[in-house]
Tab-separated table of C-alpha atoms in Angstrom:
chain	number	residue	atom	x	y	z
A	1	UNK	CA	-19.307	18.485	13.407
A	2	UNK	CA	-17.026	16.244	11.858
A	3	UNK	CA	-15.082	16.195	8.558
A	4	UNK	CA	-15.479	13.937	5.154
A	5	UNK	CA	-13.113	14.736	2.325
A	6	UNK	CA	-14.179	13.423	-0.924
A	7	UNK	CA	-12.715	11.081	-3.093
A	8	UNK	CA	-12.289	12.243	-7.129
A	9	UNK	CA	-15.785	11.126	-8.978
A	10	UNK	CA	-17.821	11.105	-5.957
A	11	UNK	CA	-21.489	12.797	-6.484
A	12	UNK	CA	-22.922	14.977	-3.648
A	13	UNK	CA	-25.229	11.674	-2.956
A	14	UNK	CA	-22.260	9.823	-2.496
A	15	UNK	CA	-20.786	11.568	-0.091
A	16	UNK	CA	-24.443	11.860	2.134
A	17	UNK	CA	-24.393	8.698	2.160
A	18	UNK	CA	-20.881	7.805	3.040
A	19	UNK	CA	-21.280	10.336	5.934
A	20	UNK	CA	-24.853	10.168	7.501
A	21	UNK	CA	-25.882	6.273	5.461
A	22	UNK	CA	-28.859	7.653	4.189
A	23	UNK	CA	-30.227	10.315	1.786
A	24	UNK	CA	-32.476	11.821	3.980
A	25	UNK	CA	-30.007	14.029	5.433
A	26	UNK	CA	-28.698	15.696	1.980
A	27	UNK	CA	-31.177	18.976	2.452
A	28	UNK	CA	-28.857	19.147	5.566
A	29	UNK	CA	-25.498	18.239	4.197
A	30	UNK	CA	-25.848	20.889	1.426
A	31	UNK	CA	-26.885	23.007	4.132
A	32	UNK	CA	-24.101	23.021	6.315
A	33	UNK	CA	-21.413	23.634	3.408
A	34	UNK	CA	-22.640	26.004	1.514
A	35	UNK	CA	-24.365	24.600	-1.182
A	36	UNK	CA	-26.574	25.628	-3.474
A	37	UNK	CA	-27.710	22.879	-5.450
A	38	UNK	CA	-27.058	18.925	-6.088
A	39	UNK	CA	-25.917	19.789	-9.568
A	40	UNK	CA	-22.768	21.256	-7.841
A	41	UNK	CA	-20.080	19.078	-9.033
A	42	UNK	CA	-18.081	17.362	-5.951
A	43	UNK	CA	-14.120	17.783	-5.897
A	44	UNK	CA	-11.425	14.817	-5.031
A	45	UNK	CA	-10.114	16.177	-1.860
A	46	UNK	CA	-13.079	18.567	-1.240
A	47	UNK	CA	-13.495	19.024	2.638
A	48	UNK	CA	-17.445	18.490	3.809
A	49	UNK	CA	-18.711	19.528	7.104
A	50	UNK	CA	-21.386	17.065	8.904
A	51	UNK	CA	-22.802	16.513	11.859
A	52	UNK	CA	-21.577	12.942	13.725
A	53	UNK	CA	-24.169	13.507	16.807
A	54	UNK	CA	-27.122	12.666	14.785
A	55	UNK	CA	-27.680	8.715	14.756
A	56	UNK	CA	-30.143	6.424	12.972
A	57	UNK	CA	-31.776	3.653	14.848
A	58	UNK	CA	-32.477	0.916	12.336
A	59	UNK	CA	-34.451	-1.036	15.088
A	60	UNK	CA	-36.979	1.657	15.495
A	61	UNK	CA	-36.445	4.000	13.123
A	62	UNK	CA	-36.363	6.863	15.016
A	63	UNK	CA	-34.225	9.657	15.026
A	64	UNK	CA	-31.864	10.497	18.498
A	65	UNK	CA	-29.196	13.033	18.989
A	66	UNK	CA	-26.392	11.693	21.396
A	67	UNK	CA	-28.041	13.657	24.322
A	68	UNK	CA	-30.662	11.577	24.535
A	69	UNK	CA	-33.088	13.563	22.971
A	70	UNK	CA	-36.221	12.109	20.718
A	71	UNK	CA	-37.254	13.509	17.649
């Protein structure tokens, strides 16, 4: 897991996808910090867990983790 601290008027889609590029992770992003809803407002400064190890193959569009593993 790696860190993202948000800057002051970001949304909670902002900061998905300044940290994973895409939306399709937000379910997950929520998730992992604890919150309940995308009407949560976001905090300049707030700290946001995420997980770095997950990475997006535009070419294929297939999902890996960095062990190699297909999803």
């Amino acid at each position: 897991m790696t860190t993202y601290k948000a800057i002051t008027g970001q949304s909670i889609f902002d900061v998905c996808m300044q940290t994973y590029g895409t939306l399709d992770y937000l379910y997950k992003l929520l998730q992992d910090n604890g919150i309940d809803s995308v009407d949560v407002p976001v905090i300049g400064g707030q700290t946001f867990l995420w997980d770095d190890s997950l990475v997006l193959d535009q070419g294929q569009n297939t999902l890996f983790a960095d062990s190699g593993i297909r999803y």
